[in-house]
Short mmCIF file of C-alpha atoms and ligand atoms in Angstrom, two decimals:
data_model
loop_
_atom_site.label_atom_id
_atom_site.label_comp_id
_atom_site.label_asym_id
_atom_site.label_seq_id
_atom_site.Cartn_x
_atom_site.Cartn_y
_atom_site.Cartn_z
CA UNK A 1 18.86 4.67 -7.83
CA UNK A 2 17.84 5.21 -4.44
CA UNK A 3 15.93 2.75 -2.61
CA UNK A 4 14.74 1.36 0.80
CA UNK A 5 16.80 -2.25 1.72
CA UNK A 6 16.69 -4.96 3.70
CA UNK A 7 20.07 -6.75 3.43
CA UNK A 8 19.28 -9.95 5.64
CA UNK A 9 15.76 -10.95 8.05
CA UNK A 10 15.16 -8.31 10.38
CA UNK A 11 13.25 -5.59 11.88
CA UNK A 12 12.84 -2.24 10.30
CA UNK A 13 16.03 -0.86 12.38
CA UNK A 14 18.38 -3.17 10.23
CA UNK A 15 17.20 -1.57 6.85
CA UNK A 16 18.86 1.40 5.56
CA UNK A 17 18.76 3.85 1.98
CA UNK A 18 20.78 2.24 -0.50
CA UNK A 19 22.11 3.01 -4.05
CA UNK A 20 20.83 0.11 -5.96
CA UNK A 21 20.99 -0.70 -9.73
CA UNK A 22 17.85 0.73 -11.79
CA UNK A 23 15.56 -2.45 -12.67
CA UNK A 24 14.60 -2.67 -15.87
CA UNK A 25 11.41 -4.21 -17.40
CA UNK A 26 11.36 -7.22 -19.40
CA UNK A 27 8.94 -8.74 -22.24
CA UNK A 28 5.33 -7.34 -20.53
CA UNK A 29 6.41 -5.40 -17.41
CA UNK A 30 6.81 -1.71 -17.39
CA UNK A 31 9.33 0.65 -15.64
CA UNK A 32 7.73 3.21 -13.23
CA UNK A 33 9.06 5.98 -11.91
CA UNK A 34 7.47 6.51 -8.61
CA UNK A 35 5.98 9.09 -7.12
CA UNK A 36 4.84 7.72 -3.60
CA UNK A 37 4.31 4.70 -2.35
CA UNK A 38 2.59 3.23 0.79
CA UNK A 39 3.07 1.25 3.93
CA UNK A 40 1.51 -2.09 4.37
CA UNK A 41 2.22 -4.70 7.35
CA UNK A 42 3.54 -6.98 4.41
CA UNK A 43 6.20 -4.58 4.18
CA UNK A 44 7.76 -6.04 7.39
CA UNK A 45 6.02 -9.22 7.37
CA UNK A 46 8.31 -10.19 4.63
CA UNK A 47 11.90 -8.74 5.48
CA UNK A 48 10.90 -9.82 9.01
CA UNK A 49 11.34 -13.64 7.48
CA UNK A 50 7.54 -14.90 8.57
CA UNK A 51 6.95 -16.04 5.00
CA UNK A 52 10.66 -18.16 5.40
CA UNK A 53 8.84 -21.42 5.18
CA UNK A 54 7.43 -20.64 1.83
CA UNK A 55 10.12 -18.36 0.14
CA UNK A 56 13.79 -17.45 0.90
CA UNK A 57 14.25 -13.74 0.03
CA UNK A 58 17.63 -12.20 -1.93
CA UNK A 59 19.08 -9.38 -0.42
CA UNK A 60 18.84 -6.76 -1.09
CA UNK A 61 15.41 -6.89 -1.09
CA UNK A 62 13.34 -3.50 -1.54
CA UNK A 63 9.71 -3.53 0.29
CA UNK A 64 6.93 -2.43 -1.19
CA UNK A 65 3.63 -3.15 -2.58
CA UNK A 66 1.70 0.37 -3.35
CA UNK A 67 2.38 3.24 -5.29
CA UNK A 68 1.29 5.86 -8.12
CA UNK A 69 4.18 7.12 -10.73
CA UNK A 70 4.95 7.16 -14.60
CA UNK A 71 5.37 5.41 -16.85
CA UNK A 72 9.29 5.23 -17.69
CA UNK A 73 10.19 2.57 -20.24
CA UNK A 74 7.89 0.08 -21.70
CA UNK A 75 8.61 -3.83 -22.18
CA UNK A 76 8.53 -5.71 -25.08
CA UNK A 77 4.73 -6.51 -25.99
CA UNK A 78 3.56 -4.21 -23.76
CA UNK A 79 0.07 -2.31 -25.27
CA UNK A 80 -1.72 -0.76 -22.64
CA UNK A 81 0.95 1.71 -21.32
CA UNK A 82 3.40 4.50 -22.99
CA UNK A 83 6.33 6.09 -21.85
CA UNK A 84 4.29 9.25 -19.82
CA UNK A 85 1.53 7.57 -18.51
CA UNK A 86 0.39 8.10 -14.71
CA UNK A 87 -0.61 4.66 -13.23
CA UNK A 88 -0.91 3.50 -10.23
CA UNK A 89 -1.76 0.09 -7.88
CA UNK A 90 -0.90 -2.82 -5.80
CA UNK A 91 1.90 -5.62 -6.80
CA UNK A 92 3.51 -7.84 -4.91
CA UNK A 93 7.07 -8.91 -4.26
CA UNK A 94 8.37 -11.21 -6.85
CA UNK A 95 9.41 -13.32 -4.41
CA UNK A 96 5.82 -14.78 -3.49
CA UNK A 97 5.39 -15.11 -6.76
CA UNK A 98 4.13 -18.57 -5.61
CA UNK A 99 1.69 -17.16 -3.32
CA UNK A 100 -0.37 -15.29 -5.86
CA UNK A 101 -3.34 -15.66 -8.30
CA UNK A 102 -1.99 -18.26 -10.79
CA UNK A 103 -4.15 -15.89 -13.42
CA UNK A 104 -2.37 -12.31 -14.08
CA UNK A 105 -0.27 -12.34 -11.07
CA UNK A 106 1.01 -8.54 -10.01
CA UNK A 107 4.34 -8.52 -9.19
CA UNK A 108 6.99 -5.99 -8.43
CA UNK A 109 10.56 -5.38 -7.31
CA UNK A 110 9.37 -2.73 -4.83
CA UNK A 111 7.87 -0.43 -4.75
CA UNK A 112 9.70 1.91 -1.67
CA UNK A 113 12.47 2.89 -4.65
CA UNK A 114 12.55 5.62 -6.79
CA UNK A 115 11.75 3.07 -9.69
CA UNK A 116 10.30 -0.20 -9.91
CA UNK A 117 9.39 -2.47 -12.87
CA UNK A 118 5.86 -4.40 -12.56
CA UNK A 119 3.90 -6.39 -14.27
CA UNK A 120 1.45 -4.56 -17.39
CA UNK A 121 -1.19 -7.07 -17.28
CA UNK A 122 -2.73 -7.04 -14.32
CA UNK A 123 -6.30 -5.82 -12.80
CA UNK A 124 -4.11 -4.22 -10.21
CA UNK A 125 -2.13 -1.54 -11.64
CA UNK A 126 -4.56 1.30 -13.67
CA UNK A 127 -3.87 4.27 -15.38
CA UNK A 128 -4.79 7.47 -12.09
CA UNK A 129 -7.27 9.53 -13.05
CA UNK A 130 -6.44 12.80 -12.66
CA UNK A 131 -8.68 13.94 -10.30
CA UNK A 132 -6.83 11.42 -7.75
CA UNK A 133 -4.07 12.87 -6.08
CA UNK A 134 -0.55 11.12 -6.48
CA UNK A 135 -0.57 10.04 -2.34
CA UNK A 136 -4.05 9.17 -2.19
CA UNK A 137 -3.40 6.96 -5.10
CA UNK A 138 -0.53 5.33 -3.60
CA UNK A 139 -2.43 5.18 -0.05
CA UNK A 140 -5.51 3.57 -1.63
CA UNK A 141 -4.68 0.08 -3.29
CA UNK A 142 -3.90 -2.36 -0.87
CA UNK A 143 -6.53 -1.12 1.71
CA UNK A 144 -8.84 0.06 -1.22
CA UNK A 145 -9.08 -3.54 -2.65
CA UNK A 146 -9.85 -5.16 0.62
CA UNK A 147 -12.18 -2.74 1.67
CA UNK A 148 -13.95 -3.60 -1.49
CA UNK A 149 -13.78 -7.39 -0.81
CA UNK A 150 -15.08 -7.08 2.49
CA UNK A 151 -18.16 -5.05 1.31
CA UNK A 152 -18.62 -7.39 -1.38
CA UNK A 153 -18.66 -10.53 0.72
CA UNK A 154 -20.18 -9.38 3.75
CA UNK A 155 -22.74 -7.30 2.51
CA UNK A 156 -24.10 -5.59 5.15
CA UNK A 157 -27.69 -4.68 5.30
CA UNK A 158 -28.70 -1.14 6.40
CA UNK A 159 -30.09 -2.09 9.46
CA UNK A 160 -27.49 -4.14 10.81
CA UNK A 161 -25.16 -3.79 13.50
CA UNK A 162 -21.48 -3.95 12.73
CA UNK A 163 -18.85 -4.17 15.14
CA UNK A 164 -15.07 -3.29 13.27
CA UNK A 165 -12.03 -4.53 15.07
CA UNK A 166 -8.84 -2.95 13.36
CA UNK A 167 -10.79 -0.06 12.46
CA UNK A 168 -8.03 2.59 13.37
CA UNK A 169 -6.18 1.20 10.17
CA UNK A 170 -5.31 1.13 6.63
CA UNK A 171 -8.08 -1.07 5.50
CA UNK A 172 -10.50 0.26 8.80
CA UNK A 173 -10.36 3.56 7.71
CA UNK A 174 -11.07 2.90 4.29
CA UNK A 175 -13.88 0.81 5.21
CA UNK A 176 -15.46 2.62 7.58
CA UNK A 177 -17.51 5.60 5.54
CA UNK A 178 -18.33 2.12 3.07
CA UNK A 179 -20.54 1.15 5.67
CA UNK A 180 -22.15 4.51 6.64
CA UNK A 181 -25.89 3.69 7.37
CA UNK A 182 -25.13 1.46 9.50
CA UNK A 183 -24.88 1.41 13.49
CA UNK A 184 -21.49 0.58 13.75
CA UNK A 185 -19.24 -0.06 16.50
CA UNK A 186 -15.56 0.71 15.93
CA UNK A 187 -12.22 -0.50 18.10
CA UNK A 188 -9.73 2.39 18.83
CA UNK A 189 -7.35 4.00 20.78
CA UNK A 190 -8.71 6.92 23.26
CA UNK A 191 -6.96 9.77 20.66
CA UNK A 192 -8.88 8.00 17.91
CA UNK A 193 -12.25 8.48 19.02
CA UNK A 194 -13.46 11.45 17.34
CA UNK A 195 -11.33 10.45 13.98
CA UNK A 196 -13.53 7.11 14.03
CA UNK A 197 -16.72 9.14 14.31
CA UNK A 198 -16.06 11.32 11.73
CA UNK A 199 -15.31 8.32 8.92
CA UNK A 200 -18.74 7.10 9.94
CA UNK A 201 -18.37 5.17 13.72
CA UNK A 202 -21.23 5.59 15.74
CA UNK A 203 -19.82 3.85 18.86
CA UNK A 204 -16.24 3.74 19.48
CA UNK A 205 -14.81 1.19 21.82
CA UNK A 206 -10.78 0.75 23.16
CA UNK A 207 -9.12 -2.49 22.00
CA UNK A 208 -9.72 -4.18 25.29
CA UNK A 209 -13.48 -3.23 26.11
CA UNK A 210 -16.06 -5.80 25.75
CA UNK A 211 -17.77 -5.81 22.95
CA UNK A 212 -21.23 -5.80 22.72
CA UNK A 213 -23.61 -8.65 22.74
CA UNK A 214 -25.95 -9.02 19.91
CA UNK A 215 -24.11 -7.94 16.81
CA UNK A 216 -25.27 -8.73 13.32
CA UNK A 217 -21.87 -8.64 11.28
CA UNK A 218 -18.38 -8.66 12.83
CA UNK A 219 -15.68 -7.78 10.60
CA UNK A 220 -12.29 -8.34 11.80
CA UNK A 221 -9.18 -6.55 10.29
CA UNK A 222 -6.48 -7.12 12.49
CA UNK A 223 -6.52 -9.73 15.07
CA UNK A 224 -5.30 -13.12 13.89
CA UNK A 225 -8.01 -15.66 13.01
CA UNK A 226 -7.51 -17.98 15.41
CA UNK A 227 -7.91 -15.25 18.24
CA UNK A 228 -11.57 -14.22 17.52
CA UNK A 229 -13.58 -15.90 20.09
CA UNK A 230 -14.06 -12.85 22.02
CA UNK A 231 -15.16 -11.33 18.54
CA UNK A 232 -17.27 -14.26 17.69
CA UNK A 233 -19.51 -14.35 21.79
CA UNK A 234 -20.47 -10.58 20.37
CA UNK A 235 -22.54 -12.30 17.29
CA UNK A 236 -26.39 -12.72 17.71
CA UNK A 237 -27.26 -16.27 16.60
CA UNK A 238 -27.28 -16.43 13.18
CA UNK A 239 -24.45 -13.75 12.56
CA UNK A 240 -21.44 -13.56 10.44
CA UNK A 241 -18.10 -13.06 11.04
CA UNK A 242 -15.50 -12.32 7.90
CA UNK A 243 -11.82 -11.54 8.98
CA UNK A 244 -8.85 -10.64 6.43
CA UNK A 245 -6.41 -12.35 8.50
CA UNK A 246 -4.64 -16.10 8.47
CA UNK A 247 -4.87 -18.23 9.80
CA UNK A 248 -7.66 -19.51 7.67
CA UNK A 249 -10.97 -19.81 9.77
CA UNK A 250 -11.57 -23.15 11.34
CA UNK A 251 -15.10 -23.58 13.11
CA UNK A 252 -13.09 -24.44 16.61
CA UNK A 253 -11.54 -21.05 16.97
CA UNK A 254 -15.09 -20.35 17.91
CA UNK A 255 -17.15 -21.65 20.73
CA UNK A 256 -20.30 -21.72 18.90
CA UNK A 257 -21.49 -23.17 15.72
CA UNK A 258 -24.73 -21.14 14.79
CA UNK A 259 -22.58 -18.26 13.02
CA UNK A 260 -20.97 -18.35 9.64
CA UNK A 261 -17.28 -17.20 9.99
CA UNK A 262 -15.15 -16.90 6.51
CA UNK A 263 -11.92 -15.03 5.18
CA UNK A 264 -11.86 -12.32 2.84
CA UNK A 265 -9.20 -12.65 0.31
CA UNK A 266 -9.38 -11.83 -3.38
CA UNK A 267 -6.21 -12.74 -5.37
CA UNK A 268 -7.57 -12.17 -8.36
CA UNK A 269 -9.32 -9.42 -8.27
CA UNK A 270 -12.76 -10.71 -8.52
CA UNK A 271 -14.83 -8.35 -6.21
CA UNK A 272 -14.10 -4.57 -7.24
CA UNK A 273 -11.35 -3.17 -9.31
CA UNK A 274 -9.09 0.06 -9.68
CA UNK A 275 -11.76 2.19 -10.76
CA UNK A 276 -13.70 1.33 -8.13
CA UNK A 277 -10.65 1.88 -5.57
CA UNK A 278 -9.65 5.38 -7.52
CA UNK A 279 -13.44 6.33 -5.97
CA UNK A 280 -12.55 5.66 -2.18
CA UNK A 281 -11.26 8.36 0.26
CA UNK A 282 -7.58 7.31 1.74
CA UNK A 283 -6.76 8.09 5.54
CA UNK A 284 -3.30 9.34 5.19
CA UNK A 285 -1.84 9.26 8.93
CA UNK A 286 1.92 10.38 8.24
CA UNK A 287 3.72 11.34 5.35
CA UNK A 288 7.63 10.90 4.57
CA UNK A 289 10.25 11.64 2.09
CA UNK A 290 11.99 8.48 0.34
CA UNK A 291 14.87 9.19 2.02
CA UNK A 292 12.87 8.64 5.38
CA UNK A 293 11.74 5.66 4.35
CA UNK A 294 13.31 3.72 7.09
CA UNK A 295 11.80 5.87 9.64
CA UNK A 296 8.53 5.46 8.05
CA UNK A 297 8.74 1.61 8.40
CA UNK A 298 10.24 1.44 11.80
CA UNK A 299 7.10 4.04 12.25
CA UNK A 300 5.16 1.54 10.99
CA UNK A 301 6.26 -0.66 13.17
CA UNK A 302 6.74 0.84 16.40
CA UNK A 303 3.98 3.93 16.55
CA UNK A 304 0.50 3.92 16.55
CA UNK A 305 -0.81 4.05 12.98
CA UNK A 306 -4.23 5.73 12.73
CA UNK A 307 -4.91 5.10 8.42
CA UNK A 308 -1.99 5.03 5.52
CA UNK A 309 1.77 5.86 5.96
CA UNK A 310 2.92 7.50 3.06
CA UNK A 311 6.13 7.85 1.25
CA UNK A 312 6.95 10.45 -1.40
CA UNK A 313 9.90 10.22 -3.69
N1 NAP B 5 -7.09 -10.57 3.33
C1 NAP B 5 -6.56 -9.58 2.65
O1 NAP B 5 -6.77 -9.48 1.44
C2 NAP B 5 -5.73 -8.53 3.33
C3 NAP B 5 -5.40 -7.37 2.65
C4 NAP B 5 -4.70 -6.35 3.31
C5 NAP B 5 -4.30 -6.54 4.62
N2 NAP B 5 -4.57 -7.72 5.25
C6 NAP B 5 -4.18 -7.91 6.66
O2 NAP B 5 -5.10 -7.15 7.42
C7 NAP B 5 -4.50 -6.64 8.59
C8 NAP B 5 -4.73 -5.13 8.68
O3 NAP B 5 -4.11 -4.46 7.62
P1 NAP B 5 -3.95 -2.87 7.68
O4 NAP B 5 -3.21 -2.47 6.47
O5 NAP B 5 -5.24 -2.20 7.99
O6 NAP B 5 -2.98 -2.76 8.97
P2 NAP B 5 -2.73 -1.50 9.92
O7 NAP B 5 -2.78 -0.24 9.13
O8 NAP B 5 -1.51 -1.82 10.72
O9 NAP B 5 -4.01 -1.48 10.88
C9 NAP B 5 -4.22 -2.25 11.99
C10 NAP B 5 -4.89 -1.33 13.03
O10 NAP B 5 -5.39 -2.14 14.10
C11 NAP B 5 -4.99 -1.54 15.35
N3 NAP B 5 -4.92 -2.57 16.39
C12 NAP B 5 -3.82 -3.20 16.89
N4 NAP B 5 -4.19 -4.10 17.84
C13 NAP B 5 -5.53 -4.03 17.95
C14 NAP B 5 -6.48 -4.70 18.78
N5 NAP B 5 -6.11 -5.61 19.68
N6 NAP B 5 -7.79 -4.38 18.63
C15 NAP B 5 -8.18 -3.45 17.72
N7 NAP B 5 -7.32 -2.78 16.91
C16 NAP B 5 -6.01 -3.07 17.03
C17 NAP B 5 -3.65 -0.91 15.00
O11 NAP B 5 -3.30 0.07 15.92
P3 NAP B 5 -1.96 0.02 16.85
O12 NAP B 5 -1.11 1.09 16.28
O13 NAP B 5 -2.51 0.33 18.19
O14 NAP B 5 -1.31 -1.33 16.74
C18 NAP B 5 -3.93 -0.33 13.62
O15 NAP B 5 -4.55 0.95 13.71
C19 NAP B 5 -3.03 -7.05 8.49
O16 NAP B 5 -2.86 -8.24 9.24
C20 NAP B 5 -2.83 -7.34 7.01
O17 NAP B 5 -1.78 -8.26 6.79
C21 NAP B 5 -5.30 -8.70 4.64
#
């Protein structure tokens, strides 16, 4: 089959489209067929060898985390899927299979392939419904779940002020008509402005601006934790900060102790589930074929990404 590889660490230039052999599923793992899949910065994270103290990779190794397909052999044991079925969802690479939720970890040999065998058991793969559109579904997972978390765990009150930093992205564009209500004060580039507004930003600010003072909620989606002071002066006494990046919060990457700063992360699925992701509206930026799927990482990598990069077979 055809597939996008890494065959050692690298950037996205070293990858290339490979014929690879078909995986096939074993007792409780399905074969899918896929019909797109999407981009996420784990993608090159991985290949890129940042996870190398935790896991080695072998190559080839195929990236990919998101997608929406069918159903095209069943394991052993396997109940909840036939041969046919459209699913779709979020699994990751069997190689941090150490990393994941010890409960019914989702794993996958990648998803940027024209099959891939996963996991049946998990929260994170569903059957689509078919009012969902194939890309949406594959855009929506990753970013979709997250999204989720973060409105679960931050809960934002209607009157609040929000400032989003990352909100140009897959999970900030996602998130953004979740908090609609709310005065909220979105990070972007100049070109982005009047997409921000138009998922729900009232105020839209370049990456470098200074943020404004007084802020009730901060939510951070891309800058790494220990890089959020600037985000954390904007909080009024009293006001939270929740980021979805590592490293994990520690009070001194703050100079102030009168806010509450935490990490969203939810390995197991605990704060929303498929059906509630099938509901959201995905952001797709760019679209590709599979075989463009090393464009559409070194894309990823390279360009400006305003929501999801997605990859059709
Ligand atoms: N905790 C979790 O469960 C979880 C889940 C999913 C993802 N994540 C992490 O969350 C982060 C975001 O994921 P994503 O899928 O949304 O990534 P993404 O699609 O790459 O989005 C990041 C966005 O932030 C913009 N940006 C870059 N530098 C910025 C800055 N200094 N200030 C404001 N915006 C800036 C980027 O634009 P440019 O093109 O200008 O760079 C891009 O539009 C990643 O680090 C990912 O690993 C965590």
């Amino acid at each position: 089959m055809k597939a996008v590889v890494a065959t050692a660490y690298g950037p996205p230039e070293g990858f290339a489209i490979a014929d690879v052999p078909v995986p096939r599923p074993g007792p409780g793992q399905i074969q899918v067929r896929i019909a797109a899949a999407s981009i996420n910065p784990l993608d090159l994270r991985l290949p890129g060898g940042e996870f190398r103290g935790v896991t080695e990779l072998t190559f080839p190794h195929i990236p990919g985390n998101d997608f929406a397909g069918t159903v095209s052999e069943v394991g052993a044991g396997v109940t909840g899927y036939q041969v046919g079925d459209e699913v779709f969802g979020h699994a990751m690479p069997r190689a941090l299979r150490a990393m994941v939720g010890a409960g019914r970890p989702s794993m996958t040999t990648g998803t940027l392939a024209e099959y891939a065998v996963f996991e049946a058991g998990t929260p994170f793969i569903a059957h689509r419904p078919a009012d969902l559109d194939v890309a949406d579904a594959a855009a929506l997972p990753t970013v979709g779940l997250t999204a989720r978390a973060v409105l679960a765990t931050a809960a934002p009150k209607p009157d609040d002020t929000i400032l989003v930093v990352g909100a140009s992205g897959g999970v900030g564009t996602t998130l953004l008509p979740l908090l609609a209500g709310a005065a909220v004060i979105a990070t972007g580039r100049p070109e982005d402005s009047e997409l921000l507004r138009a998922k729900g930003a009232t105020e839209v600010i370049g990456y470098d601006d200074d943020y404004p003072g007084g802020v009730d909620l901060a939510l951070n989606l891309v800058l790494p934790s220990d890089r959020l002071r600037r985000v954390g002066r904007a909080l009024r006494p009293g006001g939270r900060l929740y980021t979805i990046t590592f490293p994990t919060p520690q009070p001194e990457y703050l100079d102030r102790d009168d806010v509450r700063f935490e990490l969203v992360l939810d390995m197991d699925g605990q704060l929303g589930g498929m059906r509630e992701v099938a509901e959201l509206t995905p952001t797709i930026g760019r679209r590709y074929r599979l075989d463009d799927g090393v464009r559409a990482l070194t894309d990823f990598a390279r360009r400006h990404t305003f929501g999801k990069l997605v990859v059709t077979a």
